[in-house]
mmCIF file of C-alpha atoms in Angstrom:
data_model
loop_
_atom_site.group_PDB
_atom_site.id
_atom_site.type_symbol
_atom_site.label_atom_id
_atom_site.label_comp_id
_atom_site.label_asym_id
_atom_site.label_seq_id
_atom_site.Cartn_x
_atom_site.Cartn_y
_atom_site.Cartn_z
ATOM 1 C CA UNK Y 1206 -13.336 -7.016 -12.677
ATOM 2 C CA UNK Y 1207 -12.154 -7.287 -9.100
ATOM 3 C CA UNK Y 1208 -14.603 -5.704 -6.664
ATOM 4 C CA UNK Y 1209 -14.479 -5.368 -2.906
ATOM 5 C CA UNK Y 1210 -17.493 -3.775 -1.237
ATOM 6 C CA UNK Y 1211 -17.511 -2.994 2.468
ATOM 7 C CA UNK Y 1212 -20.650 -2.643 4.560
ATOM 8 C CA UNK Y 1213 -21.725 -2.494 8.186
ATOM 9 C CA UNK Y 1214 -20.213 0.795 9.246
ATOM 10 C CA UNK Y 1215 -21.927 3.571 11.135
ATOM 11 C CA UNK Y 1216 -22.133 5.443 14.417
ATOM 12 C CA UNK Y 1217 -21.577 3.493 17.620
ATOM 13 C CA UNK Y 1218 -21.056 4.541 21.231
ATOM 14 C CA UNK Y 1219 -17.766 3.923 23.033
ATOM 15 C CA UNK Y 1220 -17.687 0.378 24.331
ATOM 16 C CA UNK Y 1221 -20.064 -0.777 21.632
ATOM 17 C CA UNK Y 1222 -19.654 -3.336 18.867
ATOM 18 C CA UNK Y 1223 -19.906 -3.373 15.098
ATOM 19 C CA UNK Y 1224 -19.369 -6.006 12.429
ATOM 20 C CA UNK Y 1225 -17.938 -5.012 9.088
ATOM 21 C CA UNK Y 1226 -18.350 -7.128 5.982
ATOM 22 C CA UNK Y 1227 -16.487 -7.106 2.685
ATOM 23 C CA UNK Y 1228 -18.118 -8.768 -0.314
ATOM 24 C CA UNK Y 1229 -15.648 -9.887 -2.955
ATOM 25 C CA UNK Y 1230 -16.273 -10.596 -6.619
ATOM 26 C CA UNK Y 1231 -14.385 -10.863 -9.878
ATOM 27 C CA UNK Y 1232 -11.698 -13.209 -8.580
ATOM 28 C CA UNK Y 1233 -11.300 -16.534 -6.793
ATOM 29 C CA UNK Y 1234 -11.663 -15.268 -3.246
ATOM 30 C CA UNK Y 1235 -10.534 -18.508 -1.625
ATOM 31 C CA UNK Y 1236 -7.047 -18.241 -3.137
ATOM 32 C CA UNK Y 1237 -6.144 -14.798 -1.781
ATOM 33 C CA UNK Y 1238 -5.204 -13.542 1.645
ATOM 34 C CA UNK Y 1239 -7.260 -10.595 2.845
ATOM 35 C CA UNK Y 1240 -6.636 -7.605 5.017
ATOM 36 C CA UNK Y 1241 -8.262 -4.705 6.813
ATOM 37 C CA UNK Y 1242 -6.603 -1.292 6.742
ATOM 38 C CA UNK Y 1243 -8.009 1.830 8.363
ATOM 39 C CA UNK Y 1244 -7.564 5.543 7.959
ATOM 40 C CA UNK Y 1245 -8.558 7.990 10.671
ATOM 41 C CA UNK Y 1246 -10.011 11.288 9.406
ATOM 42 C CA UNK Y 1247 -7.253 13.322 7.793
ATOM 43 C CA UNK Y 1248 -4.614 10.773 8.763
ATOM 44 C CA UNK Y 1249 -2.514 8.091 7.118
ATOM 45 C CA UNK Y 1250 -3.003 4.381 6.559
ATOM 46 C CA UNK Y 1251 -2.835 1.853 9.389
ATOM 47 C CA UNK Y 1252 -2.814 -1.918 8.846
ATOM 48 C CA UNK Y 1253 -5.369 -3.546 11.154
ATOM 49 C CA UNK Y 1254 -5.574 -7.284 10.497
ATOM 50 C CA UNK Y 1255 -4.780 -10.050 8.024
ATOM 51 C CA UNK Y 1256 -6.096 -13.538 7.368
ATOM 52 C CA UNK Y 1257 -4.715 -16.201 5.079
ATOM 53 C CA UNK Y 1258 -6.684 -18.315 2.641
ATOM 54 C CA UNK Y 1259 -7.533 -21.108 5.072
ATOM 55 C CA UNK Y 1260 -7.986 -18.889 8.138
ATOM 56 C CA UNK Y 1261 -5.079 -20.699 9.766
ATOM 57 C CA UNK Y 1262 -2.917 -17.601 10.079
ATOM 58 C CA UNK Y 1263 -4.554 -14.538 11.588
ATOM 59 C CA UNK Y 1264 -2.770 -11.403 12.719
ATOM 60 C CA UNK Y 1265 -3.695 -8.125 14.365
ATOM 61 C CA UNK Y 1266 -2.129 -4.763 14.991
ATOM 62 C CA UNK Y 1267 -1.358 -4.220 18.669
ATOM 63 C CA UNK Y 1268 -3.880 -1.386 18.721
ATOM 64 C CA UNK Y 1269 -6.812 -3.757 18.103
ATOM 65 C CA UNK Y 1270 -5.583 -7.100 19.461
ATOM 66 C CA UNK Y 1271 -8.059 -8.640 21.864
ATOM 67 C CA UNK Y 1272 -10.889 -6.396 20.662
ATOM 68 C CA UNK Y 1273 -11.201 -7.117 16.925
ATOM 69 C CA UNK Y 1274 -11.700 -10.475 15.226
ATOM 70 C CA UNK Y 1275 -11.119 -11.077 11.525
ATOM 71 C CA UNK Y 1276 -12.794 -13.968 9.749
ATOM 72 C CA UNK Y 1277 -13.731 -15.081 6.271
ATOM 73 C CA UNK Y 1278 -16.280 -17.318 4.580
ATOM 74 C CA UNK Y 1279 -14.830 -18.600 1.325
ATOM 75 C CA UNK Y 1280 -18.165 -20.121 0.321
ATOM 76 C CA UNK Y 1281 -19.762 -16.675 0.533
ATOM 77 C CA UNK Y 1282 -16.766 -14.765 -0.869
ATOM 78 C CA UNK Y 1283 -16.831 -12.589 2.195
ATOM 79 C CA UNK Y 1284 -14.455 -11.095 4.731
ATOM 80 C CA UNK Y 1285 -15.516 -9.860 8.150
ATOM 81 C CA UNK Y 1286 -14.215 -7.731 10.995
ATOM 82 C CA UNK Y 1287 -15.957 -8.027 14.343
ATOM 83 C CA UNK Y 1288 -15.112 -4.947 16.389
ATOM 84 C CA UNK Y 1289 -15.816 -4.964 20.127
ATOM 85 C CA UNK Y 1290 -15.037 -2.541 22.952
ATOM 86 C CA UNK Y 1291 -14.806 0.273 20.448
ATOM 87 C CA UNK Y 1292 -12.966 3.437 21.365
ATOM 88 C CA UNK Y 1293 -13.002 6.954 19.963
ATOM 89 C CA UNK Y 1294 -9.609 6.304 18.413
ATOM 90 C CA UNK Y 1295 -11.105 3.512 16.313
ATOM 91 C CA UNK Y 1296 -12.998 6.146 14.332
ATOM 92 C CA UNK Y 1297 -11.808 5.709 10.756
ATOM 93 C CA UNK Y 1298 -12.611 4.611 7.257
ATOM 94 C CA UNK Y 1299 -12.040 0.879 7.119
ATOM 95 C CA UNK Y 1300 -10.834 -0.672 3.873
ATOM 96 C CA UNK Y 1301 -10.679 -4.310 2.941
ATOM 97 C CA UNK Y 1302 -7.730 -5.061 0.699
ATOM 98 C CA UNK Y 1303 -6.576 -8.116 -1.212
ATOM 99 C CA UNK Y 1304 -3.149 -9.590 -0.855
ATOM 100 C CA UNK Y 1305 -1.593 -12.231 -3.075
ATOM 101 C CA UNK Y 1306 -0.317 -14.304 -0.170
ATOM 102 C CA UNK Y 1307 2.419 -13.593 2.339
ATOM 103 C CA UNK Y 1308 4.998 -10.918 1.682
ATOM 104 C CA UNK Y 1309 2.959 -9.171 -0.996
ATOM 105 C CA UNK Y 1310 1.443 -5.693 -1.258
ATOM 106 C CA UNK Y 1311 -2.286 -4.989 -1.402
ATOM 107 C CA UNK Y 1312 -3.276 -4.950 -5.038
ATOM 108 C CA UNK Y 1313 -7.003 -4.170 -4.764
ATOM 109 C CA UNK Y 1314 -8.895 -2.107 -2.209
ATOM 110 C CA UNK Y 1315 -12.546 -1.552 -1.480
ATOM 111 C CA UNK Y 1316 -14.057 1.924 -1.380
ATOM 112 C CA UNK Y 1317 -14.041 1.888 2.387
ATOM 113 C CA UNK Y 1318 -16.676 2.227 5.093
ATOM 114 C CA UNK Y 1319 -16.791 4.837 7.832
ATOM 115 C CA UNK Y 1320 -16.931 3.809 11.466
ATOM 116 C CA UNK Y 1321 -17.568 6.593 13.953
ATOM 117 C CA UNK Y 1322 -17.220 5.937 17.676
ATOM 118 C CA UNK Y 1323 -18.810 8.759 19.632
ATOM 119 C CA UNK Y 1324 -21.231 9.312 22.467
ATOM 120 C CA UNK U 66 8.112 -2.797 13.801
ATOM 121 C CA UNK U 67 9.801 -1.194 10.825
ATOM 122 C CA UNK U 68 9.184 2.563 10.735
ATOM 123 C CA UNK U 69 8.721 4.149 7.318
ATOM 124 C CA UNK U 70 9.511 7.849 7.029
ATOM 125 C CA UNK U 71 8.611 9.832 3.945
ATOM 126 C CA UNK U 72 9.942 13.192 2.831
ATOM 127 C CA UNK U 73 8.762 15.755 2.205
ATOM 128 C CA UNK U 74 5.358 15.789 3.901
ATOM 129 C CA UNK U 75 4.062 17.879 1.025
ATOM 130 C CA UNK U 76 5.330 19.351 -2.196
ATOM 131 C CA UNK U 77 4.070 21.499 -5.025
ATOM 132 C CA UNK U 78 5.321 20.918 -8.547
ATOM 133 C CA UNK U 79 4.463 22.653 -11.809
ATOM 134 C CA UNK U 80 2.610 20.806 -14.540
ATOM 135 C CA UNK U 81 5.025 18.990 -16.807
ATOM 136 C CA UNK U 82 7.807 19.011 -14.226
ATOM 137 C CA UNK U 83 9.207 16.149 -12.136
ATOM 138 C CA UNK U 84 8.068 15.237 -8.639
ATOM 139 C CA UNK U 85 10.303 13.231 -6.311
ATOM 140 C CA UNK U 86 9.160 11.597 -3.075
ATOM 141 C CA UNK U 87 11.498 9.801 -0.710
ATOM 142 C CA UNK U 88 10.886 6.955 1.697
ATOM 143 C CA UNK U 89 13.290 5.653 4.310
ATOM 144 C CA UNK U 90 12.825 2.470 6.319
ATOM 145 C CA UNK U 91 14.253 1.963 9.803
ATOM 146 C CA UNK U 92 15.731 -1.356 8.684
ATOM 147 C CA UNK U 93 16.469 -2.957 5.374
ATOM 148 C CA UNK U 94 13.552 -4.366 3.388
ATOM 149 C CA UNK U 95 15.890 -6.145 0.983
ATOM 150 C CA UNK U 96 15.798 -9.919 1.112
ATOM 151 C CA UNK U 97 19.202 -11.295 0.150
ATOM 152 C CA UNK U 98 17.657 -14.676 -0.730
ATOM 153 C CA UNK U 99 15.948 -13.240 -3.801
ATOM 154 C CA UNK U 100 17.492 -9.766 -4.033
ATOM 155 C CA UNK U 101 14.061 -8.147 -3.842
ATOM 156 C CA UNK U 102 13.057 -5.033 -1.960
ATOM 157 C CA UNK U 103 9.691 -5.508 -0.229
ATOM 158 C CA UNK U 104 8.567 -1.937 -0.813
ATOM 159 C CA UNK U 105 5.401 -0.643 -2.478
ATOM 160 C CA UNK U 106 4.033 2.767 -3.408
ATOM 161 C CA UNK U 107 0.370 3.731 -3.361
ATOM 162 C CA UNK U 108 -1.523 6.720 -4.696
ATOM 163 C CA UNK U 109 -4.625 7.990 -2.901
ATOM 164 C CA UNK U 110 -6.751 10.646 -4.543
ATOM 165 C CA UNK U 111 -9.295 12.603 -2.461
ATOM 166 C CA UNK U 112 -12.296 10.498 -1.525
ATOM 167 C CA UNK U 113 -10.832 7.353 -3.064
ATOM 168 C CA UNK U 114 -9.113 4.251 -1.702
ATOM 169 C CA UNK U 115 -5.383 3.785 -2.171
ATOM 170 C CA UNK U 116 -4.225 2.395 -5.490
ATOM 171 C CA UNK U 117 -1.143 0.224 -5.867
ATOM 172 C CA UNK U 118 1.341 1.938 -8.175
ATOM 173 C CA UNK U 119 4.649 0.139 -7.683
ATOM 174 C CA UNK U 120 5.827 -2.997 -5.913
ATOM 175 C CA UNK U 121 9.214 -4.674 -5.423
ATOM 176 C CA UNK U 122 10.389 -1.040 -5.226
ATOM 177 C CA UNK U 123 10.469 -0.580 -8.987
ATOM 178 C CA UNK U 124 7.854 -2.758 -10.735
ATOM 179 C CA UNK U 125 4.872 -0.825 -12.041
ATOM 180 C CA UNK U 126 1.455 -2.316 -11.452
ATOM 181 C CA UNK U 127 -0.458 -3.114 -14.627
ATOM 182 C CA UNK U 128 -2.064 -0.012 -16.121
ATOM 183 C CA UNK U 129 0.104 2.502 -14.266
ATOM 184 C CA UNK U 130 1.542 5.149 -16.634
ATOM 185 C CA UNK U 131 5.256 4.909 -17.269
ATOM 186 C CA UNK U 132 5.804 8.450 -15.974
ATOM 187 C CA UNK U 133 5.693 6.797 -12.530
ATOM 188 C CA UNK U 134 8.894 5.039 -11.530
ATOM 189 C CA UNK U 135 10.370 3.663 -8.352
ATOM 190 C CA UNK U 136 13.983 3.210 -7.350
ATOM 191 C CA UNK U 137 16.194 2.472 -4.387
ATOM 192 C CA UNK U 138 17.292 -0.480 -2.320
ATOM 193 C CA UNK U 139 17.794 -1.515 1.268
ATOM 194 C CA UNK U 140 16.499 1.390 3.319
ATOM 195 C CA UNK U 141 16.219 4.300 0.889
ATOM 196 C CA UNK U 142 13.631 4.555 -1.856
ATOM 197 C CA UNK U 143 12.290 7.132 -4.277
ATOM 198 C CA UNK U 144 9.071 7.556 -6.230
ATOM 199 C CA UNK U 145 9.538 9.753 -9.285
ATOM 200 C CA UNK U 146 6.717 11.198 -11.325
ATOM 201 C CA UNK U 147 7.892 12.641 -14.628
ATOM 202 C CA UNK U 148 5.903 15.201 -16.623
ATOM 203 C CA UNK U 149 3.436 15.848 -13.818
ATOM 204 C CA UNK U 150 -0.203 15.803 -14.869
ATOM 205 C CA UNK U 151 -3.143 17.429 -13.096
ATOM 206 C CA UNK U 152 -4.588 13.986 -12.331
ATOM 207 C CA UNK U 153 -1.471 13.098 -10.321
ATOM 208 C CA UNK U 154 -2.580 15.333 -7.442
ATOM 209 C CA UNK U 155 -2.873 12.895 -4.559
ATOM 210 C CA UNK U 156 -1.294 11.659 -1.371
ATOM 211 C CA UNK U 157 1.409 9.057 -1.942
ATOM 212 C CA UNK U 158 2.319 6.359 0.582
ATOM 213 C CA UNK U 159 5.171 3.912 0.740
ATOM 214 C CA UNK U 160 4.645 0.540 2.451
ATOM 215 C CA UNK U 161 7.010 -2.196 3.520
ATOM 216 C CA UNK U 162 5.806 -5.779 3.341
ATOM 217 C CA UNK U 163 9.007 -7.486 4.437
ATOM 218 C CA UNK U 164 7.751 -8.190 7.946
ATOM 219 C CA UNK U 165 4.430 -9.706 7.041
ATOM 220 C CA UNK U 166 1.959 -9.419 8.532
ATOM 221 C CA UNK U 167 3.125 -6.306 10.314
ATOM 222 C CA UNK U 168 2.834 -4.128 7.274
ATOM 223 C CA UNK U 169 3.733 -0.514 7.891
ATOM 224 C CA UNK U 170 3.098 2.578 5.839
ATOM 225 C CA UNK U 171 4.849 5.899 5.596
ATOM 226 C CA UNK U 172 2.983 8.944 6.857
ATOM 227 C CA UNK U 173 2.146 10.070 3.328
ATOM 228 C CA UNK U 174 3.285 12.858 1.017
ATOM 229 C CA UNK U 175 0.739 15.298 -0.355
ATOM 230 C CA UNK U 176 1.458 16.306 -3.954
ATOM 231 C CA UNK U 177 -0.083 19.487 -5.329
ATOM 232 C CA UNK U 178 0.238 21.580 -8.453
ATOM 233 C CA UNK U 179 2.295 24.761 -8.181
#
């Protein structure tokens, strides 16, 4: 069974940093691209970042470029999102989601982890 | 970026009736090279993550009931739910994946029981 479990969320002050992790199991992690998608409270879905299987192609939404860094460790079956210079508007549930390569939808999602940026 | 616009924002349908949700993209998501529409539909129930229902505009994901169907091509798409069940109450999102990695989602349509 495919499982994606996010961790590392919480309350952080504006300007602070947080590192999210996503532990994957039930599939060969190293053969799938991975993504982060967020959802602000009561709002819709926003793609945040994507990384391919070899970490050679990495992309960010304009809203987080220069502040967030996506990475993965295929040996540990884990995906990460380092979030710096956090703003109130970054407050959201963050989901990790699996993609079957380029030009494919997200077929499995984690349960999500809440990040709250507030003083 | 491609803008995805869903209509309506919310709708209420009686149990056993049909629900129809529309999604319009600001540019075509049809690739002529393979004649595929790079359009997916997701269902998100309260307190849960999104679940992939349909991809390539009309292909049901494994395990999705056949009362869910997708149609359309180019810029105009429809998600149809026949014989609405109580468990279908959710927010539904369309997503284009034709401009990877700049995936974009519609704003969502909230489906309720009348």
